[in-house]
Tab-separated table of C-alpha atoms and ligand atoms in Angstrom:
chain	number	residue	atom	x	y	z
P	99	MET	CA	12.814	13.189	73.924
P	100	GLU	CA	16.597	12.884	73.696
P	101	MET	CA	19.491	15.126	74.684
P	102	PHE	CA	23.281	15.140	74.436
P	103	VAL	CA	25.440	15.219	77.547
P	104	ILE	CA	28.746	16.809	76.565
P	105	GLU	CA	31.932	17.023	78.653
P	106	GLY	CA	33.595	20.051	77.082
P	107	GLY	CA	37.010	21.705	77.238
P	108	HIS	CA	38.922	19.088	75.236
P	109	SER	CA	40.385	19.276	71.746
P	110	LEU	CA	39.332	16.974	68.901
P	111	LYS	CA	41.649	14.990	66.668
P	112	GLY	CA	41.567	12.459	63.850
P	113	GLU	CA	39.618	12.264	60.622
P	114	VAL	CA	35.936	12.115	59.714
P	115	ALA	CA	33.949	11.699	56.483
P	116	VAL	CA	31.078	13.983	55.516
P	117	SER	CA	27.722	12.433	54.538
P	118	GLY	CA	25.610	13.265	51.500
P	119	SER	CA	24.011	16.689	51.439
P	120	LYS	CA	20.536	17.158	52.945
P	121	ASN	CA	19.843	20.200	50.782
P	122	CYS	CA	20.877	18.350	47.629
P	123	SER	CA	19.036	15.140	48.547
P	124	LEU	CA	15.640	16.729	49.213
P	125	PRO	CA	15.164	18.474	45.835
P	126	ILE	CA	16.825	15.579	43.961
P	127	LEU	CA	14.551	12.943	45.526
P	128	THR	CA	11.569	15.198	44.752
P	129	ALA	CA	12.689	15.518	41.125
P	130	THR	CA	12.480	11.736	40.665
P	131	LEU	CA	8.686	12.270	40.643
P	132	LEU	CA	9.218	13.679	37.145
P	133	CYS	CA	10.806	10.448	35.904
P	134	GLU	CA	8.791	7.817	34.033
P	135	ARG	CA	11.413	5.138	34.632
P	136	PRO	CA	12.884	3.928	37.947
P	137	SER	CA	15.650	6.064	39.462
P	138	ARG	CA	18.674	5.291	41.631
P	139	ILE	CA	20.002	8.017	43.949
P	140	SER	CA	23.141	7.243	45.967
P	141	ASN	CA	24.768	8.933	48.977
P	142	VAL	CA	21.391	10.007	50.357
P	143	PRO	CA	21.905	10.532	54.115
P	144	TYR	CA	19.715	8.821	56.702
P	145	LEU	CA	17.917	11.861	58.129
P	146	ALA	CA	14.488	12.561	59.574
P	147	ASP	CA	13.911	14.975	56.682
P	148	THR	CA	14.798	12.520	53.906
P	149	GLY	CA	12.665	9.921	55.693
P	150	PHE	CA	9.676	12.286	55.830
P	151	LEU	CA	10.022	13.130	52.137
P	152	LEU	CA	10.248	9.482	51.043
P	153	SER	CA	7.130	8.601	53.031
P	154	LEU	CA	5.324	11.566	51.472
P	155	MET	CA	6.331	10.278	48.033
P	156	GLU	CA	5.006	6.818	48.908
P	157	SER	CA	1.644	8.468	49.663
P	158	PHE	CA	1.579	9.520	45.985
P	159	GLY	CA	1.826	5.853	44.951
P	160	VAL	CA	5.593	5.973	44.410
P	161	SER	CA	7.584	2.938	45.525
P	162	GLN	CA	10.938	3.500	47.195
P	163	LYS	CA	13.484	1.417	49.057
P	164	ARG	CA	17.141	1.301	49.973
P	165	ASP	CA	19.168	-1.461	48.338
P	166	GLU	CA	22.146	-3.323	49.792
P	167	ASN	CA	24.445	-0.408	48.858
P	168	ASN	CA	22.156	2.036	50.671
P	169	ASP	CA	21.168	3.555	47.326
P	170	VAL	CA	17.580	4.829	47.197
P	171	LEU	CA	15.608	3.139	44.391
P	172	ILE	CA	12.513	5.100	43.401
P	173	ASP	CA	9.812	4.030	40.951
P	174	ALA	CA	7.523	6.969	40.121
P	175	ARG	CA	6.026	5.398	37.007
P	176	SER	CA	2.521	5.614	38.379
P	177	ILE	CA	1.250	8.473	40.521
P	178	THR	CA	-2.055	7.642	42.199
P	179	SER	CA	-2.449	10.611	44.548
P	180	THR	CA	-1.546	14.276	44.228
P	181	VAL	CA	-2.357	15.449	47.762
P	182	ALA	CA	0.374	16.548	50.205
P	183	SER	CA	-1.325	16.953	53.580
P	184	TYR	CA	-0.607	19.611	56.206
P	185	GLU	CA	0.373	16.783	58.570
P	186	MET	CA	3.264	15.863	56.254
P	187	VAL	CA	4.235	19.280	54.849
P	188	ARG	CA	4.390	20.973	58.263
P	189	LYS	CA	7.026	18.393	59.309
P	190	MET	CA	9.264	19.151	56.357
P	191	ARG	CA	8.889	22.488	54.590
P	192	ALA	CA	10.751	21.432	51.468
P	193	SER	CA	7.765	19.134	50.752
P	194	VAL	CA	6.257	22.156	48.980
P	195	LEU	CA	8.647	21.282	46.130
P	196	VAL	CA	6.362	18.370	45.160
P	197	LEU	CA	3.959	20.895	43.647
P	198	ALA	CA	5.695	21.265	40.273
P	199	PRO	CA	6.382	17.567	39.595
P	200	LEU	CA	2.848	16.519	40.600
P	201	LEU	CA	1.430	19.162	38.248
P	202	ALA	CA	3.805	18.200	35.454
P	203	ARG	CA	2.957	14.492	35.735
P	204	ALA	CA	-0.730	14.531	36.761
P	205	GLY	CA	-1.996	17.981	35.792
P	206	GLU	CA	-3.250	18.711	39.307
P	207	ALA	CA	-2.070	18.909	42.918
P	208	LYS	CA	-3.303	19.869	46.362
P	209	VAL	CA	-0.366	20.799	48.571
P	210	SER	CA	-0.520	22.296	52.050
P	211	LEU	CA	1.099	25.679	52.530
P	212	PRO	CA	4.227	24.898	54.580
P	213	GLY	CA	3.610	27.631	57.139
P	214	GLY	CA	6.412	29.359	58.996
P	215	CYS	CA	9.161	27.835	61.055
P	216	ALA	CA	11.497	28.863	63.879
P	217	ILE	CA	13.775	30.911	61.625
P	218	GLY	CA	11.195	32.924	59.737
P	219	SER	CA	7.840	33.210	57.964
P	220	ARG	CA	9.344	31.578	54.860
P	221	PRO	CA	6.689	32.445	52.288
P	222	VAL	CA	6.385	30.550	48.994
P	223	ASP	CA	5.030	33.443	46.904
P	224	LEU	CA	7.940	33.196	44.448
P	225	HIS	CA	7.282	29.487	43.915
P	226	LEU	CA	3.655	30.290	43.054
P	227	MET	CA	4.594	33.287	40.862
P	228	GLY	CA	6.854	31.074	38.757
P	229	LEU	CA	4.335	28.251	38.397
P	230	LYS	CA	1.638	30.721	37.341
P	231	LYS	CA	3.919	32.159	34.641
P	232	LEU	CA	4.463	28.612	33.372
P	233	GLY	CA	0.708	28.001	33.045
P	234	ALA	CA	-0.529	26.727	36.394
P	235	ASP	CA	-3.886	27.760	37.831
P	236	LEU	CA	-3.359	28.240	41.582
P	237	LYS	CA	-5.862	28.960	44.323
P	238	VAL	CA	-4.887	29.193	48.009
P	239	GLN	CA	-7.768	28.084	50.232
P	240	ASP	CA	-8.070	26.452	53.681
P	241	GLY	CA	-4.275	26.455	54.039
P	242	TYR	CA	-3.806	24.487	50.842
P	243	ILE	CA	-2.532	25.342	47.371
P	244	HIS	CA	-5.081	23.959	44.898
P	245	ALA	CA	-3.306	23.725	41.557
P	246	THR	CA	-4.231	22.619	38.053
P	247	LEU	CA	-2.576	22.974	34.665
P	248	LYS	CA	-4.511	25.058	32.124
P	249	ASN	CA	-3.020	23.053	29.269
P	250	SER	CA	-1.810	19.483	29.108
P	251	SER	CA	1.650	20.655	30.148
P	252	PHE	CA	3.528	23.680	31.457
P	253	ILE	CA	4.428	26.241	28.791
P	254	GLY	CA	7.954	27.686	28.755
P	255	ALA	CA	8.249	31.350	29.803
P	256	ASP	CA	10.700	34.065	30.852
P	257	ILE	CA	10.733	34.442	34.644
P	258	GLU	CA	12.627	36.909	36.822
P	259	LEU	CA	13.131	36.180	40.536
P	260	PRO	CA	13.383	39.365	42.645
P	261	LEU	CA	15.596	37.470	45.079
P	262	PRO	CA	17.669	34.322	44.554
P	263	SER	CA	15.374	31.906	46.387
P	264	VAL	CA	16.858	28.384	46.384
P	265	GLY	CA	13.491	26.651	46.675
P	266	ALA	CA	11.753	28.839	44.113
P	267	THR	CA	14.629	28.209	41.675
P	268	GLU	CA	14.279	24.446	42.135
P	269	GLN	CA	10.467	24.547	41.905
P	270	ILE	CA	10.520	26.550	38.673
P	271	ILE	CA	13.182	24.349	37.082
P	272	MET	CA	11.129	21.217	37.862
P	273	ALA	CA	8.111	22.784	36.162
P	274	ALA	CA	10.164	23.876	33.158
P	275	VAL	CA	11.984	20.610	32.368
P	276	LEU	CA	8.796	19.005	30.940
P	277	ALA	CA	7.272	22.248	29.621
P	278	LYS	CA	6.529	22.931	25.979
P	279	GLY	CA	9.225	25.365	24.826
P	280	VAL	CA	12.104	27.182	26.505
P	281	THR	CA	12.163	28.803	29.947
P	282	ASN	CA	14.634	31.577	30.829
P	283	LEU	CA	14.984	31.889	34.606
P	284	PHE	CA	16.662	35.160	35.575
P	285	GLY	CA	17.782	35.941	39.127
P	286	ALA	CA	18.177	32.217	39.874
P	287	ALA	CA	19.895	30.952	43.030
P	288	LYS	CA	23.531	29.901	42.413
P	289	GLU	CA	23.953	27.618	45.449
P	290	PRO	CA	25.958	24.396	44.890
P	291	GLU	CA	22.848	22.449	45.893
P	292	VAL	CA	20.995	23.959	42.907
P	293	VAL	CA	23.876	22.946	40.615
P	294	ASP	CA	23.833	19.366	41.950
P	295	PHE	CA	20.031	19.261	41.540
P	296	CYS	CA	20.317	20.367	37.890
P	297	LYS	CA	23.051	17.784	37.199
P	298	ALA	CA	20.726	15.087	38.573
P	299	LEU	CA	17.905	16.238	36.264
P	300	ILE	CA	20.309	16.298	33.304
P	301	SER	CA	21.222	12.661	34.129
P	302	ALA	CA	17.527	11.835	33.497
P	303	GLY	CA	17.468	13.633	30.157
P	304	ALA	CA	16.587	17.214	31.104
P	305	LYS	CA	18.046	20.014	28.956
P	306	ILE	CA	19.407	22.653	31.348
P	307	THR	CA	22.241	25.167	30.903
P	308	GLY	CA	23.474	28.070	33.011
P	309	HIS	CA	22.956	26.301	36.359
P	310	GLY	CA	25.238	27.901	38.948
P	311	THR	CA	24.713	31.306	37.329
P	312	SER	CA	21.795	33.703	37.764
P	313	HIS	CA	20.451	32.901	34.274
P	314	VAL	CA	19.314	29.299	33.892
P	315	VAL	CA	17.902	28.127	30.541
P	316	ILE	CA	15.637	25.075	30.456
P	317	ASP	CA	14.587	23.573	27.104
P	318	GLY	CA	11.512	21.449	27.846
P	319	VAL	CA	11.498	17.775	26.809
P	320	SER	CA	8.524	15.413	26.475
P	321	SER	CA	9.562	13.005	29.250
P	322	LEU	CA	12.405	12.079	31.584
P	323	GLY	CA	13.944	8.620	31.922
P	324	SER	CA	15.801	7.170	34.902
P	325	MET	CA	17.673	9.536	37.182
P	326	VAL	CA	20.904	7.830	38.225
P	327	TYR	CA	22.893	10.168	40.420
P	328	GLN	CA	25.193	10.415	43.432
P	329	VAL	CA	24.355	13.230	45.831
P	330	ALA	CA	27.225	15.627	46.602
P	331	PRO	CA	28.748	15.754	50.102
P	332	ASP	CA	27.119	18.135	52.595
P	333	ARG	CA	29.075	21.393	52.601
P	334	ILE	CA	27.173	22.625	55.669
P	335	GLU	CA	28.099	19.508	57.624
P	336	ALA	CA	31.713	20.071	56.546
P	337	GLY	CA	31.482	23.689	57.707
P	338	THR	CA	29.958	22.576	61.011
P	339	LEU	CA	32.921	20.249	61.611
P	340	ILE	CA	35.322	23.103	60.775
P	341	ALA	CA	33.547	25.291	63.357
P	342	ALA	CA	33.779	22.505	65.969
P	343	ALA	CA	37.536	22.171	65.359
P	344	ALA	CA	38.003	25.955	65.405
P	345	ALA	CA	36.174	26.371	68.723
P	346	THR	CA	38.219	23.653	70.455
P	347	ALA	CA	41.748	24.477	69.215
P	348	SER	CA	41.769	21.191	67.300
P	349	THR	CA	43.473	19.742	64.240
P	350	ILE	CA	41.203	17.399	62.287
P	351	THR	CA	40.943	16.072	58.734
P	352	ILE	CA	37.575	16.126	56.983
P	353	LYS	CA	37.027	13.786	54.025
P	354	ASN	CA	34.619	14.202	51.087
P	355	VAL	CA	34.860	17.988	50.998
P	356	CYS	CA	34.014	20.044	47.924
P	357	VAL	CA	36.516	22.847	48.596
P	358	ASP	CA	35.329	24.889	45.589
P	359	ASP	CA	31.918	25.280	47.258
P	360	MET	CA	33.314	26.357	50.634
P	361	ALA	CA	35.453	29.359	49.712
P	362	SER	CA	33.601	31.871	51.900
P	363	VAL	CA	33.450	29.591	54.956
P	364	ILE	CA	37.160	28.708	54.640
P	365	HIS	CA	38.056	32.366	54.088
P	366	HIS	CA	36.295	33.464	57.277
P	367	PHE	CA	37.881	30.763	59.413
P	368	GLU	CA	41.297	31.640	57.898
P	369	LYS	CA	40.696	35.252	58.948
P	370	ALA	CA	39.916	33.895	62.429
P	371	GLY	CA	43.328	32.185	62.511
P	372	CYS	CA	42.724	28.647	61.183
P	373	LEU	CA	45.098	27.037	58.676
P	374	PHE	CA	43.771	24.734	55.935
P	375	LYS	CA	45.516	22.112	53.815
P	376	SER	CA	43.500	20.337	51.148
P	377	SER	CA	44.434	17.496	48.877
P	378	PRO	CA	43.801	17.756	46.051
P	379	GLU	CA	44.028	21.551	46.202
P	380	LEU	CA	40.612	22.088	44.647
P	381	GLY	CA	37.935	19.767	43.383
P	382	GLU	CA	34.839	17.864	44.290
P	383	ASN	CA	36.248	15.312	46.662
P	384	SER	CA	39.123	16.612	48.724
P	385	GLU	CA	40.496	15.855	52.149
P	386	LEU	CA	40.604	19.080	54.126
P	387	MET	CA	42.884	19.421	57.149
P	388	VAL	CA	41.860	22.133	59.601
P	389	ILE	CA	44.524	23.412	62.011
P	390	ALA	CA	42.941	25.714	64.562
P	391	PRO	CA	44.961	28.199	66.652
P	392	LYS	CA	45.072	28.051	70.449
P	393	ARG	CA	42.626	30.936	70.402
P	394	LEU	CA	40.627	32.332	67.468
P	395	THR	CA	40.685	35.964	66.409
P	396	ALA	CA	37.311	37.732	66.387
P	397	THR	CA	36.020	38.072	62.809
P	398	ASN	CA	32.990	39.911	61.442
P	399	MET	CA	30.632	38.079	59.088
P	400	GLU	CA	27.421	38.676	57.205
P	401	THR	CA	25.375	35.977	55.530
P	402	ALA	CA	24.549	36.234	51.827
P	403	ALA	CA	23.346	34.160	48.906
P	404	HIS	CA	26.064	32.002	47.293
P	405	PRO	CA	28.966	32.609	46.860
P	406	GLY	CA	28.600	34.627	50.070
P	407	PHE	CA	28.744	33.153	53.588
P	408	PRO	CA	25.891	30.628	53.855
P	409	THR	CA	23.101	31.442	56.293
P	410	ASP	CA	23.095	27.737	57.267
P	411	MET	CA	26.566	28.279	58.782
P	412	GLN	CA	25.764	31.481	60.710
P	413	ALA	CA	24.903	29.872	64.050
P	414	GLN	CA	27.924	27.563	63.947
P	415	PHE	CA	30.304	30.442	63.108
P	416	MET	CA	28.840	32.471	65.967
P	417	ALA	CA	29.467	29.606	68.397
P	418	ALA	CA	33.140	29.636	67.429
P	419	MET	CA	33.357	33.432	67.813
P	420	THR	CA	32.072	33.227	71.415
P	421	VAL	CA	35.573	32.099	72.519
P	422	ALA	CA	37.593	34.270	70.097
P	423	GLN	CA	39.959	37.076	71.119
P	424	GLY	CA	38.069	40.343	70.529
P	425	THR	CA	34.600	41.306	69.351
P	426	SER	CA	32.831	39.986	66.226
P	427	VAL	CA	29.765	41.504	64.559
P	428	ILE	CA	27.498	39.014	62.799
P	429	TYR	CA	24.688	40.001	60.418
P	430	GLU	CA	21.948	37.585	59.309
P	431	ARG	CA	20.740	38.931	55.963
P	432	ILE	CA	18.638	35.990	54.681
P	433	PHE	CA	16.154	35.009	57.397
P	434	GLU	CA	14.405	37.416	59.754
P	435	ASN	CA	14.545	35.269	62.888
P	436	ARG	CA	17.658	33.138	62.711
P	437	MET	CA	19.123	34.212	66.055
P	438	MET	CA	17.296	31.838	68.430
P	439	HIS	CA	20.640	30.272	69.412
P	440	VAL	CA	21.817	33.572	70.966
P	441	PRO	CA	20.064	33.360	74.358
P	442	GLU	CA	21.067	29.707	74.655
P	443	LEU	CA	24.717	30.501	73.824
P	444	ASN	CA	24.608	33.209	76.492
P	445	ARG	CA	23.480	30.567	78.995
P	446	LEU	CA	26.826	28.874	78.275
P	447	GLY	CA	28.643	32.043	79.296
P	448	ALA	CA	28.877	33.687	75.898
P	449	ARG	CA	28.484	37.481	75.741
P	450	ILE	CA	26.297	38.240	72.735
P	451	GLU	CA	24.136	41.320	72.338
P	452	LEU	CA	21.363	41.330	69.757
P	453	HIS	CA	20.147	44.590	68.292
P	454	ARG	CA	17.840	44.745	65.253
P	455	GLY	CA	19.004	41.314	64.125
P	456	VAL	CA	22.710	42.149	64.413
P	457	ALA	CA	24.726	40.080	66.917
P	458	THR	CA	27.740	41.604	68.677
P	459	VAL	CA	29.840	38.764	70.110
P	460	VAL	CA	32.364	39.726	72.794
P	461	GLY	CA	34.767	36.775	72.845
P	462	GLN	CA	35.354	35.050	76.212
P	463	GLU	CA	38.418	33.163	77.500
P	464	SER	CA	36.176	30.142	77.914
P	465	LEU	CA	32.519	29.165	78.232
P	466	LEU	CA	30.944	27.437	81.213
P	467	ALA	CA	28.811	24.294	81.030
P	468	ALA	CA	25.016	24.610	81.366
P	469	PRO	CA	21.803	22.859	80.253
P	470	VAL	CA	20.602	24.435	76.983
P	471	MET	CA	17.778	23.784	74.522
P	472	ALA	CA	17.968	23.472	70.743
P	473	THR	CA	15.366	25.526	68.859
P	474	ASP	CA	16.085	24.616	65.230
P	475	LEU	CA	18.452	22.535	63.129
P	476	ARG	CA	21.488	24.809	62.886
P	477	ALA	CA	20.985	26.229	66.381
P	478	SER	CA	21.365	22.674	67.729
P	479	ALA	CA	24.702	22.352	65.908
P	480	SER	CA	25.767	25.724	67.312
P	481	LEU	CA	24.988	24.688	70.894
P	482	ILE	CA	26.925	21.428	70.487
P	483	ILE	CA	29.958	23.376	69.258
P	484	ALA	CA	29.724	25.760	72.215
P	485	ALA	CA	29.259	22.876	74.678
P	486	LEU	CA	32.384	21.208	73.258
P	487	ALA	CA	34.285	24.431	74.016
P	488	ALA	CA	32.734	24.937	77.476
P	489	GLN	CA	34.459	23.781	80.663
P	490	GLY	CA	32.392	21.078	82.379
P	491	GLN	CA	29.342	18.981	81.543
P	492	SER	CA	26.558	20.524	79.450
P	493	GLU	CA	23.218	19.159	78.318
P	494	VAL	CA	21.873	20.012	74.851
P	495	ARG	CA	18.163	19.217	74.878
P	496	ARG	CA	15.571	18.647	72.082
P	497	ILE	CA	18.229	17.027	69.932
P	498	TYR	CA	15.540	15.853	67.488
P	499	HIS	CA	16.219	19.150	65.714
P	500	LEU	CA	19.738	17.930	64.949
P	501	ASP	CA	18.573	14.543	63.665
P	502	ARG	CA	16.519	16.284	60.990
P	503	GLY	CA	19.605	17.421	59.107
P	504	TYR	CA	22.798	15.741	60.335
P	505	GLU	CA	23.556	12.050	59.838
P	506	ALA	CA	25.097	10.585	63.028
P	507	LEU	CA	26.908	13.810	63.951
P	508	ASP	CA	27.204	12.529	67.535
P	509	LYS	CA	29.054	9.422	66.315
P	510	LYS	CA	31.325	11.535	64.090
P	511	LEU	CA	32.230	13.877	66.960
P	512	THR	CA	32.789	10.953	69.342
P	513	LYS	CA	35.127	9.422	66.742
P	514	LEU	CA	37.078	12.701	66.878
P	515	GLY	CA	37.444	12.298	70.629
P	516	ALA	CA	34.510	14.357	71.885
P	517	SER	CA	32.989	13.220	75.183
P	518	LEU	CA	29.373	13.187	74.040
P	519	THR	CA	26.544	10.844	75.046
P	520	ARG	CA	23.041	10.671	73.561
P	521	CYS	CA	20.480	9.864	76.268
P	522	THR	CA	16.877	10.343	77.279
P	523	GLN	CA	16.159	13.879	78.392
P	524	THR	CA	15.793	14.064	82.167
O	619	EPZ	C1	16.882	26.530	51.320
O	619	EPZ	O1	15.671	26.948	51.934
O	619	EPZ	C2	17.540	25.590	52.317
O	619	EPZ	N1	16.690	24.421	52.529
O	619	EPZ	C3	17.773	26.320	53.635
O	619	EPZ	O2	18.437	25.425	54.524
O	619	EPZ	C4	18.687	27.510	53.365
O	619	EPZ	O3	18.873	28.247	54.560
O	619	EPZ	C5	18.042	28.417	52.295
O	619	EPZ	O4	17.755	27.651	51.105
O	619	EPZ	C6	18.932	29.593	51.918
O	619	EPZ	O5	20.156	29.126	51.430
O	619	EPZ	C7	16.683	23.431	51.604
O	619	EPZ	O6	17.344	23.496	50.579
O	619	EPZ	C8	15.804	22.251	51.894
O	619	EPZ	P1	15.112	30.442	50.118
O	619	EPZ	P2	14.590	27.802	51.072
O	619	EPZ	O7	13.874	30.264	49.329
O	619	EPZ	O8	14.597	27.352	49.673
O	619	EPZ	C9	12.608	34.325	51.025
O	619	EPZ	C10	18.848	24.333	56.556
O	619	EPZ	O9	19.195	24.761	57.666
O	619	EPZ	N2	11.584	33.748	50.139
O	619	EPZ	O10	16.418	30.595	49.409
O	619	EPZ	O11	13.323	27.800	51.813
O	619	EPZ	C11	12.737	33.575	52.331
O	619	EPZ	O12	11.779	34.044	53.265
O	619	EPZ	C12	17.788	25.068	55.763
O	619	EPZ	O13	19.333	23.312	55.988
O	619	EPZ	C13	10.479	34.530	49.776
O	619	EPZ	O14	10.360	35.690	50.198
O	619	EPZ	O15	15.256	29.259	51.167
O	619	EPZ	C14	14.141	33.885	52.761
O	619	EPZ	O16	14.153	35.144	53.414
O	619	EPZ	C15	17.220	26.252	56.517
O	619	EPZ	N3	9.533	34.000	48.952
O	619	EPZ	C16	14.905	34.003	51.441
O	619	EPZ	O17	13.896	34.160	50.432
O	619	EPZ	C17	9.645	32.714	48.468
O	619	EPZ	O18	8.755	32.292	47.694
O	619	EPZ	C18	15.742	32.799	51.090
O	619	EPZ	O19	14.885	31.681	51.123
O	619	EPZ	C19	10.764	31.951	48.843
O	619	EPZ	C20	11.718	32.481	49.672
């Protein structure tokens, strides 16, 4: 098992480029299962999660490889298995998204329930509700979803989501793109990752409008051709780098930033005293300069569905607030247990009180180095940010959590001047 040894208390400087988005790549790679001609997906990051998903897809008889440009070439013309085992799904929850494409292509699927994870129970009831409305027969038995299609294809329907679930939105859209007739999805998630996912499907011939709003309309087509698409940059990685700069009084430049998608994150760090300069001003591929103050100002925050503050940035924002002037109150409104980083941050000298899922962060002049343990993907990023701000040498253990969702973040931070070494956990 590996850990990071971090010598904190120094500022960062220089420029760094953001990799392709994990939460765009996973649904987009899954959607290539719908395509009857080979697909080419570029800017897919090298992550444990994308690796797991591609090996799961190979178990369905799909061939995949990276070419000399690092593009992922996927050939899903023939699907020879429709079983996604617990062994695979438990490693990567988003694997549950294979349900709709396997049903749409093969008329049947047996997919393990993903089970909970560190941040919450994470049910998939809304995924199943949507698939049922579109004509799937679903039975949950022995921890598996046993699914068949009543007809030869899904049948378009009107579906209302009671909450804007990102995964359920993506699952339902994948079922609807090859359905007979039109599907109206109300209450859809508006996250940028959903928009990117829909653009990728449209590149393969899907007929989708309204993506990015809460009413998505999908007009089913008989088949999809090749999906040729470049995955958007990872806005959560960009936000994580902003938080690292903010917590260490740094000035850095981040490349490949989609500023339009980061309004809430930028707004909160501006309220905390950071200055931002982006060129071009807005757009899909800007350079964003972050100029952090000597000391941040405490700022309250509550997570929300897009365009609110993303839950995937909550832990990183909290890490920055631990060294701010004043007291910040942070609410996690999306997941019921996404505060596992709090006790570990307190080990680094932070003063955070948790009460009924609300964190009160009393900012400290500085943090003090300590050995800490990552508990989940974004918690590991949060602990790295805090260790960078702490005086002395810290250890961040169980760094495999980080490798699931960040491509070479250690190398990127080292390039910015961080004293950070990856080594075997003592
Ligand atoms: C996606 O997870 C992301 N993962 C998560 O990122 C992200 O935190 C989340 O969306 C919210 O933005 C990927 O895209 C691979 P949800 P997902 O369905 O789709 C409840 C990261 O750190 N819910 O929008 O699983 C659920 O319990 C990860 O990169 C139901 O009740 O999230 C949660 O409270 C973590 N029933 C809320 O909805 C359902 O059927 C939002 O979950 C589905 C969800």
